[in-house]
Amino acid sequence: MAQVLLGKEVADVLTEELVERVAKLKAGGVEPSLAIVRLGNEADDLSYERGALNRAEKAGVKVKVFDLPRDLPQEDLEQVILEINQDDSLHGCLIFRPLPGQIDEEKIAALLAPAKDIDGFTDGSLVGVFKGEQTGFAPCTAEAAIAILKHYNVNLNGARAVVLGRSLVIGKPVAMMLLQENSTVTICHSRTKEIAKAAKDADVLIAAVGQAKMVTPEFCNPGQVIIDVGINVDEEGKLLGDVDYDAVEPLVKAITPVPRGVGSVTTSILMKHVVEAAERATD
Ligand code: NAP
């Protein structure tokens, strides 16, 4: 049976560390604060926002929600972003995506100050991830996957890592972060031939494709650690990962469940980024 890598344990340790850092900032007169920009009331956004508010309260981070209409014109959103950039009391900004059709997302990303971009939205943040430098911040979910591996002392140095998925939100940044940890990384995607064969020898397998139960026993080996980033919903409304958990779990060394895996760590990383942004602004 595999070791089950629960996200809560990681999230709790991260939050404990944050409480101390927040206390230090507050002692110096700085209250780390997050701006959440939400257009409309999409169910996924509201659910993530609830999780973020809950985690912020635990960490001691202040949150200001910009609850805006879904049909907000481009110019008005630009104005909000400029205000956030200029407001020294706001250290980080999370903008829920995808933005509605009337909004030019790239233009918004170009406007947001990378120093406040705590979810890897801007080019500045992504350059930082690719160069291994602290310009902006990595996308939270990608960093959550790495945080889980580190928390459970999974050896990444020299490890063979396979990433399934190449999106800018997860696949590409997580691959770069593994490279930074001295793993040898293979990135697979929808055009990869013999994908199971490519995954089979991996010491670390990151699944981020958005295809329920795609990872089957033929992708796996007994020494493998699997991080399942996928969130899929079946016909009965049940949450499923990208891994066929019941079939794979008995065959590998360790695995994150869905739910209770990566998703539980993401909001802690978000708060970590806000605190880091406040610390950087103070330094
Ligand atoms: P995305 O933008 O749709 O990207 C999916 C990637 O998977 C693409 O690179 C695609 O390849 C690849 N892919 C799709 N079908 C494939 C297949 N059959 N074989 C091989 N590769 C395949 O999705 P994303 O934003 O990266 O998200 C990935 C998953 O993570 C989704 O389930 C999403 O819901 C979940 N997610 C989880 C969290 C969390 O906190 N746990 C946060 C955000 C997202 P191509 O590039 O060739 O099209």
JSON list of N, CA and C in Angstrom, two decimals, residues 11-43:
[
{"chain": "A", "resi": 11, "resn": "ALA", "atom": "N", "xyz": [-0.34, 21.92, 4.59]},
{"chain": "A", "resi": 11, "resn": "ALA", "atom": "CA", "xyz": [-0.98, 23.23, 4.73]},
{"chain": "A", "resi": 11, "resn": "ALA", "atom": "C", "xyz": [-0.86, 23.73, 6.17]},
{"chain": "A", "resi": 12, "resn": "ASP", "atom": "N", "xyz": [-1.03, 22.83, 7.13]},
{"chain": "A", "resi": 12, "resn": "ASP", "atom": "CA", "xyz": [-0.97, 23.23, 8.54]},
{"chain": "A", "resi": 12, "resn": "ASP", "atom": "C", "xyz": [0.43, 23.70, 8.93]},
{"chain": "A", "resi": 13, "resn": "VAL", "atom": "N", "xyz": [1.45, 22.97, 8.46]},
{"chain": "A", "resi": 13, "resn": "VAL", "atom": "CA", "xyz": [2.83, 23.37, 8.78]},
{"chain": "A", "resi": 13, "resn": "VAL", "atom": "C", "xyz": [3.15, 24.72, 8.12]},
{"chain": "A", "resi": 14, "resn": "LEU", "atom": "N", "xyz": [2.74, 24.87, 6.87]},
{"chain": "A", "resi": 14, "resn": "LEU", "atom": "CA", "xyz": [2.97, 26.15, 6.17]},
{"chain": "A", "resi": 14, "resn": "LEU", "atom": "C", "xyz": [2.29, 27.30, 6.91]},
{"chain": "A", "resi": 15, "resn": "THR", "atom": "N", "xyz": [1.06, 27.07, 7.36]},
{"chain": "A", "resi": 15, "resn": "THR", "atom": "CA", "xyz": [0.31, 28.12, 8.04]},
{"chain": "A", "resi": 15, "resn": "THR", "atom": "C", "xyz": [0.96, 28.49, 9.37]},
{"chain": "A", "resi": 16, "resn": "GLU", "atom": "N", "xyz": [1.42, 27.45, 10.10]},
{"chain": "A", "resi": 16, "resn": "GLU", "atom": "CA", "xyz": [2.12, 27.71, 11.38]},
{"chain": "A", "resi": 16, "resn": "GLU", "atom": "C", "xyz": [3.31, 28.64, 11.16]},
{"chain": "A", "resi": 17, "resn": "GLU", "atom": "N", "xyz": [4.09, 28.35, 10.13]},
{"chain": "A", "resi": 17, "resn": "GLU", "atom": "CA", "xyz": [5.27, 29.20, 9.83]},
{"chain": "A", "resi": 17, "resn": "GLU", "atom": "C", "xyz": [4.83, 30.63, 9.51]},
{"chain": "A", "resi": 18, "resn": "LEU", "atom": "N", "xyz": [3.70, 30.73, 8.80]},
{"chain": "A", "resi": 18, "resn": "LEU", "atom": "CA", "xyz": [3.21, 32.05, 8.39]},
{"chain": "A", "resi": 18, "resn": "LEU", "atom": "C", "xyz": [2.77, 32.88, 9.58]},
{"chain": "A", "resi": 19, "resn": "VAL", "atom": "N", "xyz": [2.13, 32.22, 10.54]},
{"chain": "A", "resi": 19, "resn": "VAL", "atom": "CA", "xyz": [1.64, 32.95, 11.72]},
{"chain": "A", "resi": 19, "resn": "VAL", "atom": "C", "xyz": [2.80, 33.71, 12.37]},
{"chain": "A", "resi": 20, "resn": "GLU", "atom": "N", "xyz": [3.96, 33.04, 12.47]},
{"chain": "A", "resi": 20, "resn": "GLU", "atom": "CA", "xyz": [5.14, 33.69, 13.08]},
{"chain": "A", "resi": 20, "resn": "GLU", "atom": "C", "xyz": [5.62, 34.86, 12.23]},
{"chain": "A", "resi": 21, "resn": "ARG", "atom": "N", "xyz": [5.67, 34.65, 10.91]},
{"chain": "A", "resi": 21, "resn": "ARG", "atom": "CA", "xyz": [6.15, 35.73, 10.03]},
{"chain": "A", "resi": 21, "resn": "ARG", "atom": "C", "xyz": [5.19, 36.91, 10.03]},
{"chain": "A", "resi": 22, "resn": "VAL", "atom": "N", "xyz": [3.90, 36.62, 10.07]},
{"chain": "A", "resi": 22, "resn": "VAL", "atom": "CA", "xyz": [2.89, 37.70, 10.10]},
{"chain": "A", "resi": 22, "resn": "VAL", "atom": "C", "xyz": [3.03, 38.50, 11.40]},
{"chain": "A", "resi": 23, "resn": "ALA", "atom": "N", "xyz": [3.27, 37.79, 12.51]},
{"chain": "A", "resi": 23, "resn": "ALA", "atom": "CA", "xyz": [3.42, 38.48, 13.81]},
{"chain": "A", "resi": 23, "resn": "ALA", "atom": "C", "xyz": [4.60, 39.45, 13.73]},
{"chain": "A", "resi": 24, "resn": "LYS", "atom": "N", "xyz": [5.69, 39.01, 13.12]},
{"chain": "A", "resi": 24, "resn": "LYS", "atom": "CA", "xyz": [6.88, 39.88, 12.98]},
{"chain": "A", "resi": 24, "resn": "LYS", "atom": "C", "xyz": [6.55, 41.11, 12.15]},
{"chain": "A", "resi": 25, "resn": "LEU", "atom": "N", "xyz": [5.84, 40.89, 11.04]},
{"chain": "A", "resi": 25, "resn": "LEU", "atom": "CA", "xyz": [5.47, 42.02, 10.17]},
{"chain": "A", "resi": 25, "resn": "LEU", "atom": "C", "xyz": [4.57, 43.00, 10.92]},
{"chain": "A", "resi": 26, "resn": "LYS", "atom": "N", "xyz": [3.60, 42.45, 11.65]},
{"chain": "A", "resi": 26, "resn": "LYS", "atom": "CA", "xyz": [2.65, 43.31, 12.36]},
{"chain": "A", "resi": 26, "resn": "LYS", "atom": "C", "xyz": [3.36, 44.10, 13.46]},
{"chain": "A", "resi": 27, "resn": "ALA", "atom": "N", "xyz": [4.36, 43.46, 14.09]},
{"chain": "A", "resi": 27, "resn": "ALA", "atom": "CA", "xyz": [5.13, 44.16, 15.13]},
{"chain": "A", "resi": 27, "resn": "ALA", "atom": "C", "xyz": [5.86, 45.37, 14.52]},
{"chain": "A", "resi": 28, "resn": "GLY", "atom": "N", "xyz": [6.17, 45.25, 13.22]},
{"chain": "A", "resi": 28, "resn": "GLY", "atom": "CA", "xyz": [6.84, 46.35, 12.52]},
{"chain": "A", "resi": 28, "resn": "GLY", "atom": "C", "xyz": [5.84, 47.31, 11.86]},
{"chain": "A", "resi": 29, "resn": "GLY", "atom": "N", "xyz": [4.56, 47.13, 12.16]},
{"chain": "A", "resi": 29, "resn": "GLY", "atom": "CA", "xyz": [3.54, 48.04, 11.65]},
{"chain": "A", "resi": 29, "resn": "GLY", "atom": "C", "xyz": [3.02, 47.68, 10.26]},
{"chain": "A", "resi": 30, "resn": "VAL", "atom": "N", "xyz": [3.34, 46.47, 9.79]},
{"chain": "A", "resi": 30, "resn": "VAL", "atom": "CA", "xyz": [2.88, 46.07, 8.44]},
{"chain": "A", "resi": 30, "resn": "VAL", "atom": "C", "xyz": [1.85, 44.95, 8.56]},
{"chain": "A", "resi": 31, "resn": "GLU", "atom": "N", "xyz": [0.68, 45.14, 7.99]},
{"chain": "A", "resi": 31, "resn": "GLU", "atom": "CA", "xyz": [-0.35, 44.11, 7.99]},
{"chain": "A", "resi": 31, "resn": "GLU", "atom": "C", "xyz": [-0.44, 43.50, 6.59]},
{"chain": "A", "resi": 32, "resn": "PRO", "atom": "N", "xyz": [0.10, 42.26, 6.42]},
{"chain": "A", "resi": 32, "resn": "PRO", "atom": "CA", "xyz": [0.08, 41.68, 5.07]},
{"chain": "A", "resi": 32, "resn": "PRO", "atom": "C", "xyz": [-1.34, 41.57, 4.53]},
{"chain": "A", "resi": 33, "resn": "SER", "atom": "N", "xyz": [-1.56, 42.07, 3.33]},
{"chain": "A", "resi": 33, "resn": "SER", "atom": "CA", "xyz": [-2.93, 42.16, 2.80]},
{"chain": "A", "resi": 33, "resn": "SER", "atom": "C", "xyz": [-3.01, 41.69, 1.36]},
{"chain": "A", "resi": 34, "resn": "LEU", "atom": "N", "xyz": [-4.10, 40.98, 1.09]},
{"chain": "A", "resi": 34, "resn": "LEU", "atom": "CA", "xyz": [-4.35, 40.41, -0.23]},
{"chain": "A", "resi": 34, "resn": "LEU", "atom": "C", "xyz": [-5.58, 41.06, -0.86]},
{"chain": "A", "resi": 35, "resn": "ALA", "atom": "N", "xyz": [-5.47, 41.45, -2.12]},
{"chain": "A", "resi": 35, "resn": "ALA", "atom": "CA", "xyz": [-6.63, 41.91, -2.88]},
{"chain": "A", "resi": 35, "resn": "ALA", "atom": "C", "xyz": [-7.12, 40.75, -3.74]},
{"chain": "A", "resi": 36, "resn": "ILE", "atom": "N", "xyz": [-8.40, 40.43, -3.63]},
{"chain": "A", "resi": 36, "resn": "ILE", "atom": "CA", "xyz": [-8.99, 39.41, -4.52]},
{"chain": "A", "resi": 36, "resn": "ILE", "atom": "C", "xyz": [-9.89, 40.14, -5.50]},
{"chain": "A", "resi": 37, "resn": "VAL", "atom": "N", "xyz": [-9.64, 39.94, -6.79]},
{"chain": "A", "resi": 37, "resn": "VAL", "atom": "CA", "xyz": [-10.46, 40.58, -7.82]},
{"chain": "A", "resi": 37, "resn": "VAL", "atom": "C", "xyz": [-11.34, 39.52, -8.47]},
{"chain": "A", "resi": 38, "resn": "ARG", "atom": "N", "xyz": [-12.64, 39.64, -8.26]},
{"chain": "A", "resi": 38, "resn": "ARG", "atom": "CA", "xyz": [-13.58, 38.66, -8.82]},
{"chain": "A", "resi": 38, "resn": "ARG", "atom": "C", "xyz": [-14.63, 39.35, -9.67]},
{"chain": "A", "resi": 39, "resn": "LEU", "atom": "N", "xyz": [-14.77, 38.87, -10.90]},
{"chain": "A", "resi": 39, "resn": "LEU", "atom": "CA", "xyz": [-15.81, 39.41, -11.78]},
{"chain": "A", "resi": 39, "resn": "LEU", "atom": "C", "xyz": [-16.99, 38.43, -11.80]},
{"chain": "A", "resi": 40, "resn": "GLY", "atom": "N", "xyz": [-18.11, 38.81, -11.20]},
{"chain": "A", "resi": 40, "resn": "GLY", "atom": "CA", "xyz": [-19.28, 37.93, -11.17]},
{"chain": "A", "resi": 40, "resn": "GLY", "atom": "C", "xyz": [-19.20, 36.94, -10.04]},
{"chain": "A", "resi": 41, "resn": "ASN", "atom": "N", "xyz": [-20.08, 35.93, -10.11]},
{"chain": "A", "resi": 41, "resn": "ASN", "atom": "CA", "xyz": [-20.21, 34.96, -9.00]},
{"chain": "A", "resi": 41, "resn": "ASN", "atom": "C", "xyz": [-20.07, 33.53, -9.52]},
{"chain": "A", "resi": 42, "resn": "GLU", "atom": "N", "xyz": [-19.01, 33.26, -10.30]},
{"chain": "A", "resi": 42, "resn": "GLU", "atom": "CA", "xyz": [-18.80, 31.91, -10.80]},
{"chain": "A", "resi": 42, "resn": "GLU", "atom": "C", "xyz": [-18.59, 30.97, -9.61]},
{"chain": "A", "resi": 43, "resn": "ALA", "atom": "N", "xyz": [-19.20, 29.77, -9.68]},
{"chain": "A", "resi": 43, "resn": "ALA", "atom": "CA", "xyz": [-19.16, 28.85, -8.54]},
{"chain": "A", "resi": 43, "resn": "ALA", "atom": "C", "xyz": [-17.72, 28.49, -8.14]}
]
